[in-house]
PDB file of C-alpha atoms in Angstrom:
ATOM      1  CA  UNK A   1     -50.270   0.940  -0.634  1.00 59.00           C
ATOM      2  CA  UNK A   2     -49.822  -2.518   0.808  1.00 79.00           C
ATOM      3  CA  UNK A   3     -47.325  -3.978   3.271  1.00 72.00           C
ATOM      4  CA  UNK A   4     -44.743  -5.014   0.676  1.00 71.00           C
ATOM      5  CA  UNK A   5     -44.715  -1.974  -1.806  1.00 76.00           C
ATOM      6  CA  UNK A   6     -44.141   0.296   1.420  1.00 75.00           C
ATOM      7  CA  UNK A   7     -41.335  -1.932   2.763  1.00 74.00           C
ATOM      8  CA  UNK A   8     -39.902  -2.197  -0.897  1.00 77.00           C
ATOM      9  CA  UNK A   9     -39.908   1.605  -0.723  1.00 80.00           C
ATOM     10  CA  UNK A  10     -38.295   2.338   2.620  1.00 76.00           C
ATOM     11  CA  UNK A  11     -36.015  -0.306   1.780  1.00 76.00           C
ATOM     12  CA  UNK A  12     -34.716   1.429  -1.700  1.00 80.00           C
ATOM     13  CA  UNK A  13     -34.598   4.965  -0.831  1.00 82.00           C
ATOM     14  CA  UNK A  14     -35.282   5.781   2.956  1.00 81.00           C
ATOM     15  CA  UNK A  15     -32.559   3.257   4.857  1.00 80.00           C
ATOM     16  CA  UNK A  16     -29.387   3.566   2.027  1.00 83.00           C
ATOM     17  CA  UNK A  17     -30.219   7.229   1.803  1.00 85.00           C
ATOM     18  CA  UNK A  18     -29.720   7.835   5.843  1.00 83.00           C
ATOM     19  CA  UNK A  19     -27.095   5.074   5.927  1.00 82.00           C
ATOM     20  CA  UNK A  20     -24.751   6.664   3.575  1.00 83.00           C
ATOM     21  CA  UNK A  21     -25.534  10.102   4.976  1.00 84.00           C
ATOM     22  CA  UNK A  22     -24.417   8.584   8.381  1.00 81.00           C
ATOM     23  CA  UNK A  23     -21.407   6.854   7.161  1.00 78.00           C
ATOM     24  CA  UNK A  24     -20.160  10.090   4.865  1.00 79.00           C
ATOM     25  CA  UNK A  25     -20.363  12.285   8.080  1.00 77.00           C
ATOM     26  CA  UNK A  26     -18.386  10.154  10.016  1.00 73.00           C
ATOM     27  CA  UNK A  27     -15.743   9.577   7.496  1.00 72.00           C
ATOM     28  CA  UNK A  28     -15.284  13.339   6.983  1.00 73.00           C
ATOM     29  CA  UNK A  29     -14.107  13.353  10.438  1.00 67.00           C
ATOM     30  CA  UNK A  30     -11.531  10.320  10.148  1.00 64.00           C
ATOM     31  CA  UNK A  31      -8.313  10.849   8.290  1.00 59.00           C
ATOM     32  CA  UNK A  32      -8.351   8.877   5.242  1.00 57.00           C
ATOM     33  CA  UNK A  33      -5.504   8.390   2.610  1.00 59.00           C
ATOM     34  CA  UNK A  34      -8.396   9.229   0.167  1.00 58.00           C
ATOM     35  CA  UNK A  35      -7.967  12.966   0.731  1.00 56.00           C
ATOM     36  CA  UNK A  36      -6.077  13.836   2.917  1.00 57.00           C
ATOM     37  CA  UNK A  37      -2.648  15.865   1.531  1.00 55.00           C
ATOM     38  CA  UNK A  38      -4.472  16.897  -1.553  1.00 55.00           C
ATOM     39  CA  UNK A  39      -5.114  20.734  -1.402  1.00 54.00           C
ATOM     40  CA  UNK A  40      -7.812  20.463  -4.383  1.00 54.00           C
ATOM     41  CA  UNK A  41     -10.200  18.782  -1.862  1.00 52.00           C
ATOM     42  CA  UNK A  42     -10.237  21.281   0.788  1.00 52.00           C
ATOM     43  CA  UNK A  43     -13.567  22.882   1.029  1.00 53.00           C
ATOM     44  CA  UNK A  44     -14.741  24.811   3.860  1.00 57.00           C
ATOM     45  CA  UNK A  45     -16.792  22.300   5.972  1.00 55.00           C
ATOM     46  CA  UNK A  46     -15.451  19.435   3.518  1.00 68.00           C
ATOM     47  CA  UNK A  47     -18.405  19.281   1.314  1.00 76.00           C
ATOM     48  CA  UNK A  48     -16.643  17.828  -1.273  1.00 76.00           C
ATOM     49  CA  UNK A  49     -15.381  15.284   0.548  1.00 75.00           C
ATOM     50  CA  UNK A  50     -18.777  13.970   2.465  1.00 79.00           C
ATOM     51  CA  UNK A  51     -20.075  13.855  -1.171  1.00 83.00           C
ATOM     52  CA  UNK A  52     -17.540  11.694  -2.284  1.00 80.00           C
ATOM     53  CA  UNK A  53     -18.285   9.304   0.406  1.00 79.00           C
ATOM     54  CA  UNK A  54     -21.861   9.698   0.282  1.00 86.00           C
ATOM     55  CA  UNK A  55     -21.621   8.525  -3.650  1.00 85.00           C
ATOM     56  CA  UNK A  56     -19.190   5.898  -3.097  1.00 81.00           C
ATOM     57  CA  UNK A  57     -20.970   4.050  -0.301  1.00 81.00           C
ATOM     58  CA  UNK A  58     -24.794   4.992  -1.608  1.00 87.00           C
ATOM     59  CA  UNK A  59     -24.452   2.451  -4.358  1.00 85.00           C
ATOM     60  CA  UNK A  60     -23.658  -0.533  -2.354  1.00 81.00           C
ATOM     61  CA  UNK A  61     -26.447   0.824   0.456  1.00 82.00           C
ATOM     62  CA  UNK A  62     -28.732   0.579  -2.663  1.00 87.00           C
ATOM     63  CA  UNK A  63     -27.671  -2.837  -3.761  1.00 84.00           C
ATOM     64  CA  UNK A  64     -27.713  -4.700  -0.123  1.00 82.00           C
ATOM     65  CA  UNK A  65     -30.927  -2.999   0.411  1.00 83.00           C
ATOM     66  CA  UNK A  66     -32.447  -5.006  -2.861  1.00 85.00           C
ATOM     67  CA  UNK A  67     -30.638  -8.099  -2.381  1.00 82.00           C
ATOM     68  CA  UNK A  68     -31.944  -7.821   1.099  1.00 80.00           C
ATOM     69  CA  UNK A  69     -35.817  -7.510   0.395  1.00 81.00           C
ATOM     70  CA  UNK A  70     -35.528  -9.685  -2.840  1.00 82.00           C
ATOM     71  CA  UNK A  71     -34.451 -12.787  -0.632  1.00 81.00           C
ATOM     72  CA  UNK A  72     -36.096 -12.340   2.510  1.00 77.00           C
ATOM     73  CA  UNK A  73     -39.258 -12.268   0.332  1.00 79.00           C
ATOM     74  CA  UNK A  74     -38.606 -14.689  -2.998  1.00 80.00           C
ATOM     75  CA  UNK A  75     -36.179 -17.463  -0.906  1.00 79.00           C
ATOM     76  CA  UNK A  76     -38.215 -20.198   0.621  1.00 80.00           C
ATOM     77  CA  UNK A  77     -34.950 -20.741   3.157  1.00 81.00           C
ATOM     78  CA  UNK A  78     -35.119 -20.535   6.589  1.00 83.00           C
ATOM     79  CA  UNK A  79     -33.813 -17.617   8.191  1.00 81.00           C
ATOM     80  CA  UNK A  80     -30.723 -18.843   8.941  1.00 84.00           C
ATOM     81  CA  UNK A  81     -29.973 -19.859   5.234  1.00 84.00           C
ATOM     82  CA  UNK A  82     -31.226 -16.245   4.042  1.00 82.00           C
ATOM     83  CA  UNK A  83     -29.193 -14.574   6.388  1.00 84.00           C
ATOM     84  CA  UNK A  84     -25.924 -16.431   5.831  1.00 88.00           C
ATOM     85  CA  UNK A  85     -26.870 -15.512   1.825  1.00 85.00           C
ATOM     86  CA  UNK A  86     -27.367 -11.904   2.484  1.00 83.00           C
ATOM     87  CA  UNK A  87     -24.438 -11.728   4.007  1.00 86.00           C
ATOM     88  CA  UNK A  88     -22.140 -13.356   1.662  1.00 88.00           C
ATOM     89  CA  UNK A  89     -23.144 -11.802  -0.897  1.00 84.00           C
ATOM     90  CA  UNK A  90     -22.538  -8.454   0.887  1.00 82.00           C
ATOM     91  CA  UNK A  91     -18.731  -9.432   1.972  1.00 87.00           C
ATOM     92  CA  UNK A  92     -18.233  -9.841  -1.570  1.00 86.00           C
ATOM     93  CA  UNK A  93     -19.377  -6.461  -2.610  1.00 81.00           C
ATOM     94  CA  UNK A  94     -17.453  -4.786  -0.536  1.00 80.00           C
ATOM     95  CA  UNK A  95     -14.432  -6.822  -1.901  1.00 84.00           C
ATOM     96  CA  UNK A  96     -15.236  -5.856  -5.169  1.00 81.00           C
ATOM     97  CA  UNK A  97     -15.699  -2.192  -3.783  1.00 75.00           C
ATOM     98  CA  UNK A  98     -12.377  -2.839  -2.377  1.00 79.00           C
ATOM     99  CA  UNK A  99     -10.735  -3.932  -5.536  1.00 82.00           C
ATOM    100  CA  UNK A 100     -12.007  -1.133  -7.259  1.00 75.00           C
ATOM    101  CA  UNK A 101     -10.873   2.103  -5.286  1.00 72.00           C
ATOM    102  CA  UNK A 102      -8.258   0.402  -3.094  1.00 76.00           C
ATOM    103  CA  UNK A 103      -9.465   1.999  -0.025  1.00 72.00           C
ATOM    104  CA  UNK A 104      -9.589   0.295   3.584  1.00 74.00           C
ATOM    105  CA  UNK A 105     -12.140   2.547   4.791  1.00 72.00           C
ATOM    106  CA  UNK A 106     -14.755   0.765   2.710  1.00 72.00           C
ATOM    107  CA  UNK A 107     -14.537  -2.201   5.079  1.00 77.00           C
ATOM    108  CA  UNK A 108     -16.958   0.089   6.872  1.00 75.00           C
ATOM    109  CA  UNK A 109     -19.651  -1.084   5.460  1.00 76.00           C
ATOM    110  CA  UNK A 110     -19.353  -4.396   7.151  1.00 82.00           C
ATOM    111  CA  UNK A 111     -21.475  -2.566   9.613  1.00 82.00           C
ATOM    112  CA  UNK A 112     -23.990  -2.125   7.251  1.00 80.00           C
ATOM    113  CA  UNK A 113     -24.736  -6.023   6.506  1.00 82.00           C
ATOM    114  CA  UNK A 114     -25.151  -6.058  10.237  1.00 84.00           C
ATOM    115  CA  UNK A 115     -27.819  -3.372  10.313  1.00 81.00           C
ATOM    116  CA  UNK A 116     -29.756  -5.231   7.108  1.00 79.00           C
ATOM    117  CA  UNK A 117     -29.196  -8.332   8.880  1.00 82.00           C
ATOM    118  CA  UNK A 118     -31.079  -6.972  11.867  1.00 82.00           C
ATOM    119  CA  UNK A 119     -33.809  -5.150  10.181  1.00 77.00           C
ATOM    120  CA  UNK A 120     -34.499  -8.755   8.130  1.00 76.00           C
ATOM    121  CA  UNK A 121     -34.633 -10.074  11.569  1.00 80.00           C
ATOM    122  CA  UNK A 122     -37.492  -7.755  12.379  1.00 76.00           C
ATOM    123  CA  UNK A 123     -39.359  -8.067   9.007  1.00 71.00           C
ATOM    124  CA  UNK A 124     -39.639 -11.681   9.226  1.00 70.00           C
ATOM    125  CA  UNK A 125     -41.011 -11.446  12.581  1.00 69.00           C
ATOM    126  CA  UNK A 126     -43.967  -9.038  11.393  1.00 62.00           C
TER     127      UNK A 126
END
């Protein structure tokens, strides 16, 4: 397989995958207004609880991962430029995230644009 069908491939399933696996183990940890009162969610170890995290912040891990590799290898920007696009587009998927479950905690993945921003970084230097 060549350079770009490998990165392509880490960059859809290997990096949201053990991003959102971070992120959902940390949140099960935090109190969040999500959950927390609500006796129906109480699972021993709070499995039902990381997977609820896990699928509401694997779909935006998914999405800045593409729109990550699609311009850092289509845009004919300087770094800068691609950069500053990556990560406005990002802030406003997470305010659309926002919008949609009314959750603070999803500001979280600010964090994330900074990890794709840094692992551009690196791809553009290779």
């Amino acid at each position: 397989m060549n350079k770009l069908k490998k990165e392509l491939i880490l960059n859809l399933c290997v990096v949201p995958l053990i991003m959102s696996l971070l992120y959902s183990f940390l949140l099960v940890n935090v109190n969040n207004s999500l959950v927390s009162g609500d006796t129906s969610y109480s699972d021993p170890g709070d499995a039902v609880v990381f997977v609820l995290f896990f699928l509401i912040l694997y779909i935006p891990h998914l999405v800045f991962s593409l729109i990550s590799y699609t311009i850092m290898k289509n845009v004919r920007w300087t770094l800068t430029k691609k950069l500053f696009t990556q990560n406005v587009i990002g802030l406003v998927m997470i305010a659309i995230v926002y919008f949609l479950i009314n959750e603070p905690i999803v500001f979280f993945l600010v964090f994330s644009l900074i990890v794709y921003s840094l692992g551009s970084i690196n791809n553009m230097r290779k």
